[in-house]
Amino acid sequence: MDSSNNETTHEFPPYFKVYKDGRVERYMAPDTGGNHLAPAGLDSKTGVQTKDVVVLPESGVSARLFIPKINSPDHKFPLVVHYHGGGFCLGSPFMKPFHNFLVSLASEANVVVISVDYRLAPEHALPVAHEDSWAAMQWISAHSNGQGPEPWLNQYADFGRVFVAGESAGANIAHYVAVQAGATGLAGPNVIGSIILHPYFGGKEPDKMTNYIYPTSVGFKDPILYPEADPNLTKMTGKKVLVCVAEKDRLKDRGLGYCETLRKSGWNGSVGYFESEGEGHGFFLLNPSSDKVGPLIKAMVDFINQN
């Protein structure tokens, strides 16, 4: 056997490594037994129902829908369009940490959630994740008149109260989708605001992994990585944003910087801020039993329910 088969050309722990023959291996890939995956169905504890839907058949992009406990068949719930984190190269709404968090959000906030399973880097270089996510938003919006292809969205989602949300890389995508929606005049949904959790944006120094998975980036002038460089920032849809950070998160400064960018940009909306003390990046996924998860979800619930 050729020993060069085990030679790597790039290693980006804890995300992935690339072998000389082009193979990609993720450090945290779900095992073949599926123990990292949560099946769709009824959550007996909360009454939240979930199911998976194909969003973009041509690319294989799918999503998981979360419906809170239904007491009246005619009741409609606010809709949260969610994009998962994982450095643009890991994660899925079908994985237990994301699934469980979104079950809690759907139950506590009494909202419908749809979480998009966009294609991952490095097999699909950025901005494919953003393009998939924007295309999914357009697919979701096609249900605004109650005539879309997915019955649950037609029946249960209130398209007069829509939010976009995401954590880490997913927060980056949520911001991108909100800007696209405003800049293009997306018809149908009334996007009230964005929930930006522990966001990833570009830093003061170039990032080697980001450079690898996003080879066409124009660096510090790239609006996907640097919102302050985006000429369409002031057109971002929604009237409010909630930015959530964690005290011990190495990306905390990116969240603070995003708040400042929005406040200085001339965007005509309000910027809220919530900090989880003593916790690190994505703690609500990595340590769901933390006593800081409850207050974070409450901040999100309050943001959704405020007029």
mmCIF file of C-alpha atoms in Angstrom:
data_model
loop_
_atom_site.group_PDB
_atom_site.id
_atom_site.type_symbol
_atom_site.label_atom_id
_atom_site.label_comp_id
_atom_site.label_asym_id
_atom_site.label_seq_id
_atom_site.Cartn_x
_atom_site.Cartn_y
_atom_site.Cartn_z
ATOM 1 C CA MET A 1 0.000 0.000 0.000
ATOM 2 C CA ASP A 2 1.332 3.414 -0.941
ATOM 3 C CA SER A 3 2.226 5.234 2.279
ATOM 4 C CA SER A 4 1.495 8.533 0.526
ATOM 5 C CA ASN A 5 -2.198 7.675 0.877
ATOM 6 C CA ASN A 6 -1.881 8.666 4.530
ATOM 7 C CA GLU A 7 0.007 11.895 3.880
ATOM 8 C CA THR A 8 -1.962 15.052 4.642
ATOM 9 C CA THR A 9 -1.674 18.356 2.858
ATOM 10 C CA HIS A 10 -3.811 20.378 5.278
ATOM 11 C CA GLU A 11 -4.858 19.839 8.886
ATOM 12 C CA PHE A 12 -7.340 22.097 10.672
ATOM 13 C CA PRO A 13 -8.218 20.517 14.037
ATOM 14 C CA PRO A 14 -10.843 20.191 15.414
ATOM 15 C CA TYR A 15 -12.540 20.476 12.013
ATOM 16 C CA PHE A 16 -10.973 18.423 9.208
ATOM 17 C CA LYS A 17 -7.829 17.274 7.464
ATOM 18 C CA VAL A 18 -7.137 16.805 3.766
ATOM 19 C CA TYR A 19 -5.039 13.923 2.410
ATOM 20 C CA LYS A 20 -2.675 14.086 -0.517
ATOM 21 C CA ASP A 21 -5.118 12.099 -2.660
ATOM 22 C CA GLY A 22 -7.860 14.680 -1.995
ATOM 23 C CA ARG A 23 -9.780 12.757 0.675
ATOM 24 C CA VAL A 24 -11.330 14.815 3.459
ATOM 25 C CA GLU A 25 -11.630 13.429 6.983
ATOM 26 C CA ARG A 26 -13.566 15.228 9.711
ATOM 27 C CA TYR A 27 -12.323 14.947 13.267
ATOM 28 C CA MET A 28 -15.876 14.978 14.631
ATOM 29 C CA ALA A 29 -17.775 13.062 11.946
ATOM 30 C CA PRO A 30 -20.879 11.185 13.076
ATOM 31 C CA ASP A 31 -20.068 7.492 13.446
ATOM 32 C CA THR A 32 -21.561 4.913 11.123
ATOM 33 C CA GLY A 33 -23.935 3.773 13.846
ATOM 34 C CA GLY A 34 -25.675 7.134 13.775
ATOM 35 C CA ASN A 35 -25.261 7.692 17.522
ATOM 36 C CA HIS A 36 -24.718 11.405 16.922
ATOM 37 C CA LEU A 37 -27.962 11.740 14.967
ATOM 38 C CA ALA A 38 -31.418 12.494 16.348
ATOM 39 C CA PRO A 39 -34.337 10.904 14.485
ATOM 40 C CA ALA A 40 -37.259 13.085 13.465
ATOM 41 C CA GLY A 41 -40.585 12.490 15.181
ATOM 42 C CA LEU A 42 -42.390 13.459 18.385
ATOM 43 C CA ASP A 43 -40.454 14.694 21.411
ATOM 44 C CA SER A 44 -42.502 13.235 24.267
ATOM 45 C CA LYS A 45 -41.163 15.666 26.860
ATOM 46 C CA THR A 46 -42.095 18.903 25.052
ATOM 47 C CA GLY A 47 -44.661 17.797 22.481
ATOM 48 C CA VAL A 48 -42.501 19.267 19.717
ATOM 49 C CA GLN A 49 -42.872 17.418 16.413
ATOM 50 C CA THR A 50 -40.090 17.302 13.824
ATOM 51 C CA LYS A 51 -39.790 16.129 10.251
ATOM 52 C CA ASP A 52 -37.251 16.413 7.451
ATOM 53 C CA VAL A 53 -37.961 17.997 4.092
ATOM 54 C CA VAL A 54 -36.043 18.292 0.826
ATOM 55 C CA VAL A 55 -35.582 21.972 0.038
ATOM 56 C CA LEU A 56 -33.434 21.981 -3.100
ATOM 57 C CA PRO A 57 -33.663 18.643 -4.932
ATOM 58 C CA GLU A 58 -31.017 19.592 -7.498
ATOM 59 C CA SER A 59 -28.335 20.040 -4.820
ATOM 60 C CA GLY A 60 -29.701 17.739 -2.105
ATOM 61 C CA VAL A 61 -30.135 20.547 0.431
ATOM 62 C CA SER A 62 -32.681 19.597 3.076
ATOM 63 C CA ALA A 63 -33.987 20.978 6.350
ATOM 64 C CA ARG A 64 -35.563 19.893 9.616
ATOM 65 C CA LEU A 65 -38.879 21.403 10.697
ATOM 66 C CA PHE A 66 -39.798 21.830 14.374
ATOM 67 C CA ILE A 67 -43.465 22.427 15.311
ATOM 68 C CA PRO A 68 -44.378 23.286 18.924
ATOM 69 C CA LYS A 69 -47.177 21.529 20.755
ATOM 70 C CA ILE A 70 -50.415 22.275 18.922
ATOM 71 C CA ASN A 71 -53.526 23.093 20.953
ATOM 72 C CA SER A 72 -55.570 24.459 18.072
ATOM 73 C CA PRO A 73 -55.268 23.388 14.408
ATOM 74 C CA ASP A 74 -55.876 26.974 13.270
ATOM 75 C CA HIS A 75 -53.131 28.531 15.406
ATOM 76 C CA LYS A 76 -50.088 29.947 13.618
ATOM 77 C CA PHE A 77 -46.690 30.466 15.231
ATOM 78 C CA PRO A 78 -43.815 32.864 14.531
ATOM 79 C CA LEU A 79 -41.228 31.305 12.213
ATOM 80 C CA VAL A 80 -37.494 31.073 12.983
ATOM 81 C CA VAL A 81 -35.258 30.263 10.006
ATOM 82 C CA HIS A 82 -32.119 28.749 11.532
ATOM 83 C CA TYR A 83 -28.611 28.070 10.208
ATOM 84 C CA HIS A 84 -26.353 25.767 12.246
ATOM 85 C CA GLY A 85 -22.762 26.413 13.255
ATOM 86 C CA GLY A 86 -19.661 24.278 12.788
ATOM 87 C CA GLY A 87 -17.067 26.375 10.986
ATOM 88 C CA PHE A 88 -18.931 25.990 7.671
ATOM 89 C CA CYS A 89 -17.571 22.429 7.542
ATOM 90 C CA LEU A 90 -19.256 20.526 10.398
ATOM 91 C CA GLY A 91 -22.722 20.149 11.812
ATOM 92 C CA SER A 92 -26.286 19.456 10.749
ATOM 93 C CA PRO A 93 -29.756 20.065 12.186
ATOM 94 C CA PHE A 94 -30.035 16.252 12.310
ATOM 95 C CA MET A 95 -27.223 16.010 14.892
ATOM 96 C CA LYS A 96 -28.281 15.717 18.516
ATOM 97 C CA PRO A 97 -26.745 18.943 19.918
ATOM 98 C CA PHE A 98 -28.450 21.142 17.306
ATOM 99 C CA HIS A 99 -31.685 19.138 17.283
ATOM 100 C CA ASN A 100 -32.050 19.225 21.062
ATOM 101 C CA PHE A 101 -31.335 22.958 21.285
ATOM 102 C CA LEU A 102 -33.907 23.721 18.579
ATOM 103 C CA VAL A 103 -36.507 21.494 20.259
ATOM 104 C CA SER A 104 -36.003 23.612 23.386
ATOM 105 C CA LEU A 105 -36.279 26.851 21.404
ATOM 106 C CA ALA A 106 -39.449 25.739 19.609
ATOM 107 C CA SER A 107 -41.014 24.694 22.920
ATOM 108 C CA GLU A 108 -39.936 27.652 25.062
ATOM 109 C CA ALA A 109 -40.590 30.368 22.457
ATOM 110 C CA ASN A 110 -43.653 28.658 20.965
ATOM 111 C CA VAL A 111 -42.276 29.053 17.452
ATOM 112 C CA VAL A 112 -41.940 27.004 14.293
ATOM 113 C CA VAL A 113 -38.259 26.454 13.469
ATOM 114 C CA ILE A 114 -36.832 25.367 10.142
ATOM 115 C CA SER A 115 -33.101 24.583 10.223
ATOM 116 C CA VAL A 116 -31.293 24.354 6.896
ATOM 117 C CA ASP A 117 -28.783 21.571 6.190
ATOM 118 C CA TYR A 118 -26.608 23.517 3.732
ATOM 119 C CA ARG A 119 -23.704 21.875 1.921
ATOM 120 C CA LEU A 120 -20.419 21.885 3.834
ATOM 121 C CA ALA A 121 -16.874 22.970 3.058
ATOM 122 C CA PRO A 122 -14.272 21.975 2.050
ATOM 123 C CA GLU A 123 -16.020 19.697 -0.453
ATOM 124 C CA HIS A 124 -18.206 22.679 -1.307
ATOM 125 C CA ALA A 125 -16.097 25.825 -0.987
ATOM 126 C CA LEU A 126 -17.611 29.009 0.380
ATOM 127 C CA PRO A 127 -19.780 30.768 -0.559
ATOM 128 C CA VAL A 128 -21.789 27.605 -1.430
ATOM 129 C CA ALA A 129 -23.104 27.435 2.164
ATOM 130 C CA HIS A 130 -24.373 31.007 1.847
ATOM 131 C CA GLU A 131 -25.847 30.405 -1.601
ATOM 132 C CA ASP A 132 -27.658 27.263 -0.390
ATOM 133 C CA SER A 133 -28.959 29.136 2.644
ATOM 134 C CA TRP A 134 -30.255 32.049 0.589
ATOM 135 C CA ALA A 135 -31.901 29.670 -1.900
ATOM 136 C CA ALA A 136 -33.531 27.890 1.063
ATOM 137 C CA MET A 137 -34.840 31.224 2.358
ATOM 138 C CA GLN A 138 -36.426 31.842 -1.033
ATOM 139 C CA TRP A 139 -38.000 28.347 -0.949
ATOM 140 C CA ILE A 140 -39.347 29.014 2.540
ATOM 141 C CA SER A 141 -40.716 32.390 1.419
ATOM 142 C CA ALA A 142 -42.728 30.670 -1.314
ATOM 143 C CA HIS A 143 -45.012 29.427 1.485
ATOM 144 C CA SER A 144 -46.000 32.961 2.544
ATOM 145 C CA ASN A 145 -49.316 32.736 0.684
ATOM 146 C CA GLY A 146 -50.098 29.308 2.141
ATOM 147 C CA GLN A 147 -49.537 27.633 -1.222
ATOM 148 C CA GLY A 148 -45.988 26.274 -0.849
ATOM 149 C CA PRO A 149 -44.920 22.634 -1.245
ATOM 150 C CA GLU A 150 -44.541 21.921 2.505
ATOM 151 C CA PRO A 151 -47.895 21.567 4.348
ATOM 152 C CA TRP A 152 -46.490 22.261 7.824
ATOM 153 C CA LEU A 153 -45.167 25.668 6.744
ATOM 154 C CA ASN A 154 -48.443 26.494 5.018
ATOM 155 C CA GLN A 155 -50.519 25.512 8.033
ATOM 156 C CA TYR A 156 -48.498 26.511 11.092
ATOM 157 C CA ALA A 157 -46.032 29.321 10.188
ATOM 158 C CA ASP A 158 -47.001 32.963 10.625
ATOM 159 C CA PHE A 159 -45.141 34.699 7.814
ATOM 160 C CA GLY A 160 -46.003 38.043 9.347
ATOM 161 C CA ARG A 161 -43.518 37.269 12.154
ATOM 162 C CA VAL A 162 -40.299 35.755 10.788
ATOM 163 C CA PHE A 163 -36.825 35.706 12.337
ATOM 164 C CA VAL A 164 -33.479 34.500 11.038
ATOM 165 C CA ALA A 165 -31.054 32.944 13.503
ATOM 166 C CA GLY A 166 -27.811 31.039 13.749
ATOM 167 C CA GLU A 167 -24.795 30.321 15.909
ATOM 168 C CA SER A 168 -21.098 30.757 15.037
ATOM 169 C CA ALA A 169 -20.704 30.161 11.295
ATOM 170 C CA GLY A 170 -24.499 29.900 11.152
ATOM 171 C CA ALA A 171 -24.756 33.392 12.641
ATOM 172 C CA ASN A 172 -22.566 34.615 9.800
ATOM 173 C CA ILE A 173 -24.973 32.956 7.339
ATOM 174 C CA ALA A 174 -28.057 34.344 9.105
ATOM 175 C CA HIS A 175 -26.622 37.851 8.779
ATOM 176 C CA TYR A 176 -25.884 37.237 5.087
ATOM 177 C CA VAL A 177 -29.450 36.032 4.454
ATOM 178 C CA ALA A 178 -30.921 39.058 6.257
ATOM 179 C CA VAL A 179 -28.856 41.421 4.122
ATOM 180 C CA GLN A 180 -29.784 39.574 0.930
ATOM 181 C CA ALA A 181 -33.464 39.661 1.868
ATOM 182 C CA GLY A 182 -33.339 43.411 2.354
ATOM 183 C CA ALA A 183 -31.145 44.203 -0.635
ATOM 184 C CA THR A 184 -33.260 42.158 -3.061
ATOM 185 C CA GLY A 185 -36.638 43.089 -1.595
ATOM 186 C CA LEU A 186 -37.574 39.486 -0.800
ATOM 187 C CA ALA A 187 -41.333 39.193 -1.211
ATOM 188 C CA GLY A 188 -43.568 37.317 1.203
ATOM 189 C CA PRO A 189 -42.182 37.055 4.737
ATOM 190 C CA ASN A 190 -42.122 39.951 7.162
ATOM 191 C CA VAL A 191 -38.703 39.521 8.793
ATOM 192 C CA ILE A 192 -38.861 41.100 12.235
ATOM 193 C CA GLY A 193 -35.252 40.552 13.241
ATOM 194 C CA SER A 194 -32.128 38.416 13.539
ATOM 195 C CA ILE A 195 -30.725 36.352 16.421
ATOM 196 C CA ILE A 196 -26.938 36.240 16.160
ATOM 197 C CA LEU A 197 -25.358 33.726 18.565
ATOM 198 C CA HIS A 198 -21.585 33.664 19.162
ATOM 199 C CA PRO A 199 -20.968 34.912 15.606
ATOM 200 C CA TYR A 200 -18.006 34.132 13.409
ATOM 201 C CA PHE A 201 -16.764 37.001 11.262
ATOM 202 C CA GLY A 202 -13.308 37.764 9.942
ATOM 203 C CA GLY A 203 -10.675 38.916 12.401
ATOM 204 C CA LYS A 204 -7.766 41.339 12.277
ATOM 205 C CA GLU A 205 -5.478 38.612 10.947
ATOM 206 C CA PRO A 206 -6.164 36.254 8.027
ATOM 207 C CA ASP A 207 -7.396 32.796 9.066
ATOM 208 C CA LYS A 208 -5.705 29.843 7.361
ATOM 209 C CA MET A 209 -8.728 27.553 7.392
ATOM 210 C CA THR A 210 -11.037 30.273 6.131
ATOM 211 C CA ASN A 211 -8.585 30.999 3.316
ATOM 212 C CA TYR A 212 -8.614 27.304 2.396
ATOM 213 C CA ILE A 213 -12.398 26.821 2.390
ATOM 214 C CA TYR A 214 -13.081 30.224 0.792
ATOM 215 C CA PRO A 215 -10.441 30.567 -1.947
ATOM 216 C CA THR A 216 -12.312 33.297 -3.852
ATOM 217 C CA SER A 217 -12.530 35.639 -0.863
ATOM 218 C CA VAL A 218 -11.267 39.184 -1.353
ATOM 219 C CA GLY A 219 -9.977 39.307 2.216
ATOM 220 C CA PHE A 220 -10.670 42.326 4.375
ATOM 221 C CA LYS A 221 -12.978 43.769 1.711
ATOM 222 C CA ASP A 222 -15.142 40.637 1.644
ATOM 223 C CA PRO A 223 -18.691 41.455 2.848
ATOM 224 C CA ILE A 224 -19.341 37.841 3.887
ATOM 225 C CA LEU A 225 -16.459 37.957 6.356
ATOM 226 C CA TYR A 226 -16.479 41.683 7.150
ATOM 227 C CA PRO A 227 -19.979 43.212 7.370
ATOM 228 C CA GLU A 228 -18.483 46.690 7.606
ATOM 229 C CA ALA A 229 -17.277 46.240 4.012
ATOM 230 C CA ASP A 230 -20.769 45.481 2.716
ATOM 231 C CA PRO A 231 -22.360 48.368 0.767
ATOM 232 C CA ASN A 232 -25.765 46.723 1.318
ATOM 233 C CA LEU A 233 -25.492 46.555 5.112
ATOM 234 C CA THR A 234 -27.927 49.429 5.665
ATOM 235 C CA LYS A 235 -30.529 47.526 3.603
ATOM 236 C CA MET A 236 -30.549 44.548 5.985
ATOM 237 C CA THR A 237 -34.095 43.349 6.596
ATOM 238 C CA GLY A 238 -35.703 43.515 10.013
ATOM 239 C CA LYS A 239 -36.066 46.169 12.648
ATOM 240 C CA LYS A 240 -33.974 44.607 15.415
ATOM 241 C CA VAL A 241 -31.025 42.294 16.085
ATOM 242 C CA LEU A 242 -30.061 40.353 19.201
ATOM 243 C CA VAL A 243 -26.330 39.609 19.465
ATOM 244 C CA CYS A 244 -25.394 36.959 22.051
ATOM 245 C CA VAL A 245 -21.814 36.354 23.187
ATOM 246 C CA ALA A 246 -20.069 34.299 25.877
ATOM 247 C CA GLU A 247 -17.587 35.765 28.348
ATOM 248 C CA LYS A 248 -14.847 33.196 27.691
ATOM 249 C CA ASP A 249 -15.406 32.816 23.944
ATOM 250 C CA ARG A 250 -12.323 33.662 21.882
ATOM 251 C CA LEU A 251 -14.746 35.105 19.308
ATOM 252 C CA LYS A 252 -16.436 37.426 21.794
ATOM 253 C CA ASP A 253 -14.717 40.439 20.235
ATOM 254 C CA ARG A 254 -16.235 39.556 16.847
ATOM 255 C CA GLY A 255 -19.701 39.772 18.390
ATOM 256 C CA LEU A 256 -18.897 43.084 20.049
ATOM 257 C CA GLY A 257 -17.462 44.375 16.783
ATOM 258 C CA TYR A 258 -20.593 43.321 14.919
ATOM 259 C CA CYS A 259 -22.728 45.313 17.369
ATOM 260 C CA GLU A 260 -20.587 48.388 16.794
ATOM 261 C CA THR A 261 -20.632 47.917 13.031
ATOM 262 C CA LEU A 262 -24.427 47.822 12.989
ATOM 263 C CA ARG A 263 -24.780 50.815 15.295
ATOM 264 C CA LYS A 264 -22.424 52.935 13.193
ATOM 265 C CA SER A 265 -23.671 51.775 9.801
ATOM 266 C CA GLY A 266 -26.828 53.836 9.471
ATOM 267 C CA TRP A 267 -28.971 50.685 9.501
ATOM 268 C CA ASN A 268 -32.346 51.761 10.848
ATOM 269 C CA GLY A 269 -32.865 49.149 13.554
ATOM 270 C CA SER A 270 -32.126 48.418 17.216
ATOM 271 C CA VAL A 271 -29.241 46.255 18.433
ATOM 272 C CA GLY A 272 -29.632 44.199 21.597
ATOM 273 C CA TYR A 273 -26.798 42.473 23.447
ATOM 274 C CA PHE A 274 -26.713 39.495 25.817
ATOM 275 C CA GLU A 275 -23.618 37.990 27.451
ATOM 276 C CA SER A 276 -23.385 34.588 29.144
ATOM 277 C CA GLU A 277 -20.934 34.847 32.036
ATOM 278 C CA GLY A 278 -18.302 32.180 32.611
ATOM 279 C CA GLU A 279 -19.056 30.245 29.434
ATOM 280 C CA GLY A 280 -17.254 29.545 26.162
ATOM 281 C CA HIS A 281 -18.110 29.296 22.496
ATOM 282 C CA GLY A 282 -21.262 27.345 21.698
ATOM 283 C CA PHE A 283 -21.657 26.179 25.307
ATOM 284 C CA PHE A 284 -25.421 25.726 24.823
ATOM 285 C CA LEU A 285 -24.627 22.969 22.306
ATOM 286 C CA LEU A 286 -21.554 21.465 23.980
ATOM 287 C CA ASN A 287 -22.828 21.635 27.573
ATOM 288 C CA PRO A 288 -26.638 21.780 27.433
ATOM 289 C CA SER A 289 -26.950 21.096 31.169
ATOM 290 C CA SER A 290 -25.217 24.410 31.994
ATOM 291 C CA ASP A 291 -27.317 26.674 34.175
ATOM 292 C CA LYS A 292 -26.544 29.491 31.720
ATOM 293 C CA VAL A 293 -28.548 27.854 28.907
ATOM 294 C CA GLY A 294 -31.906 28.769 30.446
ATOM 295 C CA PRO A 295 -31.176 32.526 30.647
ATOM 296 C CA LEU A 296 -29.854 32.495 27.065
ATOM 297 C CA ILE A 297 -33.019 30.864 25.728
ATOM 298 C CA LYS A 298 -35.106 33.290 27.812
ATOM 299 C CA ALA A 299 -33.281 36.217 26.181
ATOM 300 C CA MET A 300 -34.127 34.758 22.774
ATOM 301 C CA VAL A 301 -37.763 34.159 23.763
ATOM 302 C CA ASP A 302 -38.106 37.731 25.071
ATOM 303 C CA PHE A 303 -36.572 39.087 21.860
ATOM 304 C CA ILE A 304 -39.038 37.112 19.734
ATOM 305 C CA ASN A 305 -42.049 38.106 21.812
ATOM 306 C CA GLN A 306 -41.248 41.814 22.117
ATOM 307 C CA ASN A 307 -43.089 44.095 19.712
#
